[in-house]
Amino acid sequence: KTGFSEMDYVGDAINGMAFSLHEQTHQLTQMSRIIEQTQEAFLLFDTEMHVVFVNDAAARLSGYCPKELLGISIKRFTELLGLDPQQLLAGFDWEQAGISPPPGRDIAIRRPDQEEVFIDFRLEVITDSDSDPDSPPYQNLLLVMSDITSRKRLENELHRLAYVDLLTDLPNRRMFMECIESLIVETEENHGSFALIFMDLKDFKNINDSLGHEIGDQVLQQIASLLKAMLPCHDLMARLGRDEFTVLLTELDAKTLIEERSERVSTFADNL
């Protein structure tokens, strides 16, 4: 009877272990399906910084099939996507500082077809604390990426609408005001100098009245293009509204430079 009870106990234990193993297998299967079906891209690097796992989303996002990514080093991975390894691994500082979850960051990658894709990514260290207690914990690096290209393009377009004059593609009044406020502070701190020129187009109303607003818009576009071509890249030209323009001449080292560059713009404006 005692032997039967012991066998019964052993049988229950085996059944319990089998059930536990079945549950773990089921959970692993579910987890695998979730990782494969998610829109987030996952790449797992081993302790030697080689790719040991890639899900389908990572392949779609990068433009490389899993076979092309598996086994490559993190250095090769960054080369394929046009990334700076230092920029990518900067997230380690957050992980080592004990900040959880690690902050996400935006970065641009380049696919094999040279298409630029903007991603939000984060790094996480996966630690296996169940390994040999006499050995340090085994750590893998997990890279999680999300495609934010659409969001980034929308942000750029909103910025363009807010700060750029759509007709001439010049900075608008809002950008001009922010730039000059910043320039005044910088100039005071560095004891520098700058020149500010306001101009408008003489008798521009007659062009609109006689030839129409479409021709008037073309005139504004041509004038903006000519003015941009004659100014150094570090100078700022803006359209304040209608036929009003302004030019910020910066990085001036001497009064003669101010006079020379101001004269060039003024002479051009007078001859319009």
Coordinates of C-alpha atoms in Angstrom, one line a residue:
K1 CA 0.0 0.0 0.0
T2 CA 2.9 2.3 0.9
G3 CA 4.6 1.5 -2.4
F4 CA 1.4 2.2 -4.3
S5 CA 1.2 5.6 -2.6
E6 CA 4.7 6.4 -3.5
M7 CA 4.1 5.4 -7.1
D8 CA 1.0 7.5 -7.1
Y9 CA 2.9 10.5 -5.8
V10 CA 5.6 10.0 -8.4
G11 CA 3.0 9.7 -11.1
D12 CA 1.3 12.9 -10.0
A13 CA 4.7 14.7 -10.0
I14 CA 5.4 13.5 -13.5
N15 CA 2.0 14.6 -14.7
G16 CA 2.5 18.0 -13.0
M17 CA 5.9 18.4 -14.7
A18 CA 4.4 17.4 -18.1
F19 CA 1.6 19.9 -17.6
S20 CA 4.1 22.6 -16.7
L21 CA 6.2 21.8 -19.7
H22 CA 3.1 21.9 -21.9
E23 CA 2.1 25.3 -20.5
Q24 CA 5.6 26.6 -21.0
T25 CA 5.7 25.3 -24.6
H26 CA 2.3 26.9 -25.2
Q27 CA 3.4 30.2 -23.8
L28 CA 6.6 30.2 -25.9
T29 CA 4.5 29.4 -29.0
Q30 CA 2.2 32.3 -28.3
M31 CA 5.1 34.6 -27.6
S32 CA 6.8 33.6 -30.8
R33 CA 3.6 34.4 -32.8
I34 CA 3.2 37.7 -31.1
I35 CA 6.8 38.7 -31.9
E36 CA 6.4 37.6 -35.5
Q37 CA 3.1 39.3 -36.1
T38 CA 3.9 42.6 -34.3
Q39 CA 4.6 45.8 -36.3
E40 CA 7.7 46.5 -34.1
A41 CA 11.0 45.2 -35.4
F42 CA 13.1 43.1 -33.1
L43 CA 16.8 42.2 -33.4
L44 CA 18.6 40.2 -30.8
F45 CA 22.4 40.4 -30.4
D46 CA 24.4 37.9 -28.4
T47 CA 27.2 38.8 -26.0
E48 CA 29.6 39.1 -29.0
M49 CA 27.3 41.5 -30.7
H50 CA 26.1 39.2 -33.5
V51 CA 22.5 39.0 -34.7
V52 CA 20.9 35.8 -33.4
F53 CA 17.2 36.6 -34.0
V54 CA 15.3 38.7 -36.5
N55 CA 11.5 38.9 -36.8
D56 CA 9.6 39.6 -40.0
A57 CA 9.0 43.2 -39.1
A58 CA 12.8 43.8 -38.8
A59 CA 13.3 42.3 -42.3
R60 CA 10.5 44.5 -43.8
L61 CA 11.8 47.6 -42.1
S62 CA 15.5 47.2 -43.0
G63 CA 14.8 45.8 -46.5
Y64 CA 17.1 42.8 -45.8
C65 CA 15.8 39.2 -45.5
P66 CA 16.4 37.4 -42.2
K67 CA 19.1 35.2 -43.8
E68 CA 21.1 38.3 -44.7
L69 CA 21.0 39.7 -41.1
L70 CA 21.4 36.5 -39.0
G71 CA 25.0 36.1 -37.8
I72 CA 26.3 39.5 -38.9
S73 CA 28.1 41.7 -36.4
I74 CA 26.6 44.9 -35.1
K75 CA 29.3 46.8 -37.0
R76 CA 28.2 45.2 -40.2
F77 CA 24.5 45.8 -39.3
T78 CA 25.1 49.5 -38.9
E79 CA 27.1 49.7 -42.2
L80 CA 24.2 48.1 -44.0
L81 CA 21.7 50.6 -42.7
G82 CA 24.0 53.6 -42.9
L83 CA 24.2 54.1 -39.1
D84 CA 26.9 55.3 -36.8
P85 CA 27.6 52.5 -34.3
Q86 CA 28.4 55.1 -31.6
Q87 CA 25.0 56.7 -32.2
L88 CA 23.2 53.4 -32.0
L89 CA 24.9 52.2 -28.8
A90 CA 24.6 55.4 -27.0
G91 CA 21.6 53.8 -25.3
F92 CA 23.9 51.7 -23.2
D93 CA 24.5 54.8 -21.0
W94 CA 20.8 54.8 -20.0
E95 CA 20.7 51.1 -19.4
Q96 CA 23.8 51.2 -17.2
A97 CA 22.4 54.2 -15.3
G98 CA 19.5 52.0 -14.3
I99 CA 16.8 54.0 -16.1
S100 CA 13.9 51.8 -17.1
P101 CA 12.4 51.7 -19.6
P102 CA 15.2 53.0 -21.8
P103 CA 14.2 56.2 -23.7
G104 CA 13.4 55.9 -27.4
R105 CA 15.3 57.9 -30.0
D106 CA 14.7 58.9 -33.6
I107 CA 17.2 58.1 -36.3
A108 CA 17.2 57.6 -40.1
I109 CA 18.3 54.4 -41.8
R110 CA 18.9 53.7 -45.4
R111 CA 17.4 50.6 -47.1
P112 CA 19.1 48.7 -49.9
D113 CA 17.0 50.6 -52.5
Q114 CA 18.5 53.8 -50.9
E115 CA 15.1 54.8 -49.5
E116 CA 15.5 56.8 -46.3
V117 CA 13.3 55.5 -43.4
F118 CA 12.9 57.2 -40.1
I119 CA 12.7 54.9 -37.1
D120 CA 12.1 55.2 -33.3
F121 CA 14.4 52.7 -31.6
R122 CA 15.4 51.7 -28.1
L123 CA 17.9 49.3 -26.7
E124 CA 17.3 46.8 -23.9
V125 CA 19.6 44.4 -22.1
I126 CA 18.2 40.9 -21.7
T127 CA 19.7 39.2 -18.7
D128 CA 19.5 35.4 -18.0
S129 CA 19.8 35.2 -14.2
D130 CA 19.1 31.4 -14.3
S131 CA 22.5 30.6 -15.7
D132 CA 25.4 29.1 -13.8
P133 CA 25.4 30.9 -10.4
D134 CA 29.2 30.8 -10.4
S135 CA 29.3 32.7 -13.7
P136 CA 28.2 36.3 -14.4
P137 CA 24.6 36.7 -15.8
Y138 CA 24.4 36.1 -19.5
Q139 CA 23.3 39.2 -21.4
N140 CA 21.9 39.8 -24.8
L141 CA 21.2 43.1 -26.4
L142 CA 17.7 43.7 -27.8
L143 CA 17.1 46.3 -30.5
V144 CA 13.4 47.4 -30.9
M145 CA 12.6 49.6 -33.9
S146 CA 9.3 51.2 -35.1
D147 CA 8.8 52.9 -38.5
I148 CA 7.9 56.5 -37.9
T149 CA 8.5 57.8 -41.4
S150 CA 4.9 59.0 -41.9
R151 CA 4.9 60.8 -38.6
K152 CA 8.3 62.4 -39.4
R153 CA 7.1 63.6 -42.8
L154 CA 4.0 65.1 -41.2
E155 CA 6.1 66.9 -38.6
N156 CA 8.4 68.3 -41.3
E157 CA 5.4 69.4 -43.4
L158 CA 3.8 71.1 -40.3
H159 CA 7.1 72.8 -39.6
R160 CA 7.2 74.0 -43.2
L161 CA 3.7 75.3 -43.0
A162 CA 4.6 77.2 -39.8
Y163 CA 7.9 78.6 -40.8
V164 CA 8.2 78.8 -44.6
D165 CA 6.5 81.1 -47.1
L166 CA 4.9 78.6 -49.5
L167 CA 5.0 81.0 -52.5
T168 CA 8.7 81.8 -52.5
D169 CA 10.0 79.0 -50.3
L170 CA 11.7 81.6 -48.1
P171 CA 11.5 81.8 -44.3
N172 CA 8.3 83.6 -43.3
R173 CA 7.7 86.4 -40.7
R174 CA 7.5 83.9 -37.8
M175 CA 10.9 82.3 -38.6
F176 CA 12.4 85.7 -39.2
M177 CA 11.3 87.0 -35.8
E178 CA 12.6 83.9 -33.9
C179 CA 16.0 84.1 -35.8
I180 CA 16.5 87.8 -35.1
E181 CA 15.7 87.4 -31.4
S182 CA 18.3 84.6 -31.2
L183 CA 20.8 86.6 -33.2
I184 CA 20.5 89.6 -31.0
V185 CA 21.3 87.5 -27.9
E186 CA 24.2 85.8 -29.6
T187 CA 25.6 89.0 -30.9
E188 CA 25.6 90.7 -27.5
E189 CA 27.3 87.7 -25.9
N190 CA 30.0 87.5 -28.6
H191 CA 30.3 91.2 -29.2
G192 CA 29.6 90.6 -32.9
S193 CA 27.6 92.5 -35.4
F194 CA 25.0 92.0 -38.1
A195 CA 23.1 94.1 -40.6
L196 CA 19.3 94.2 -41.2
I197 CA 17.8 95.3 -44.5
F198 CA 14.1 95.9 -45.2
M199 CA 12.9 96.2 -48.8
D200 CA 9.7 96.2 -50.8
L201 CA 9.0 96.2 -54.5
K202 CA 8.2 99.6 -56.0
D203 CA 4.9 99.8 -57.7
F204 CA 4.3 96.1 -57.3
K205 CA 0.5 96.8 -56.9
N206 CA 0.5 97.9 -60.6
I207 CA 1.8 94.5 -61.7
N208 CA -1.0 92.8 -59.9
D209 CA -3.6 95.2 -61.2
S210 CA -2.5 95.2 -64.8
L211 CA -1.1 91.7 -65.3
G212 CA -3.0 89.7 -62.7
H213 CA -2.0 88.0 -59.4
E214 CA -0.6 85.0 -61.1
I215 CA 2.0 87.1 -62.9
G216 CA 2.6 88.9 -59.7
D217 CA 3.3 85.7 -57.9
Q218 CA 5.8 84.7 -60.6
V219 CA 7.6 88.0 -60.2
L220 CA 7.9 87.4 -56.4
Q221 CA 9.3 83.9 -57.0
Q222 CA 11.9 85.1 -59.5
I223 CA 13.0 88.0 -57.3
A224 CA 13.3 85.7 -54.3
S225 CA 15.4 83.2 -56.3
L226 CA 17.7 86.0 -57.5
L227 CA 18.2 87.4 -54.1
K228 CA 18.9 84.0 -52.6
A229 CA 21.5 83.3 -55.3
M230 CA 23.5 86.5 -54.4
L231 CA 23.6 85.9 -50.6
P232 CA 26.0 83.7 -48.7
C233 CA 24.4 80.6 -47.2
H234 CA 24.8 81.9 -43.7
D235 CA 22.7 85.0 -44.4
L236 CA 19.0 84.9 -43.9
M237 CA 16.4 86.3 -46.3
A238 CA 12.7 86.2 -45.4
R239 CA 9.4 87.3 -46.9
L240 CA 7.5 89.3 -44.4
G241 CA 4.3 89.5 -46.5
R242 CA 3.1 90.6 -49.9
D243 CA 6.0 92.4 -51.5
E244 CA 8.0 92.9 -48.3
F245 CA 11.4 91.2 -47.9
T246 CA 14.1 91.4 -45.3
V247 CA 17.7 90.3 -45.2
L248 CA 19.9 89.5 -42.2
L249 CA 23.6 89.8 -43.0
T250 CA 25.5 87.8 -40.4
E251 CA 29.1 86.8 -39.6
L252 CA 30.3 90.4 -40.2
D253 CA 33.9 91.0 -39.2
A254 CA 34.2 94.6 -40.2
K255 CA 32.2 97.7 -41.1
T256 CA 33.4 97.4 -44.7
L257 CA 31.8 94.0 -45.1
I258 CA 28.5 95.4 -43.8
E259 CA 28.7 98.3 -46.3
E260 CA 29.8 96.1 -49.2
R261 CA 27.1 93.4 -48.8
S262 CA 24.4 95.9 -48.0
E263 CA 25.2 97.8 -51.1
R264 CA 25.0 94.7 -53.2
V265 CA 21.4 94.0 -52.0
S266 CA 20.4 97.7 -52.1
T267 CA 21.6 98.1 -55.7
F268 CA 19.8 95.0 -56.8
A269 CA 16.6 96.2 -55.1
D270 CA 16.8 99.7 -56.6
N271 CA 17.2 98.3 -60.1
L272 CA 14.1 96.0 -59.9

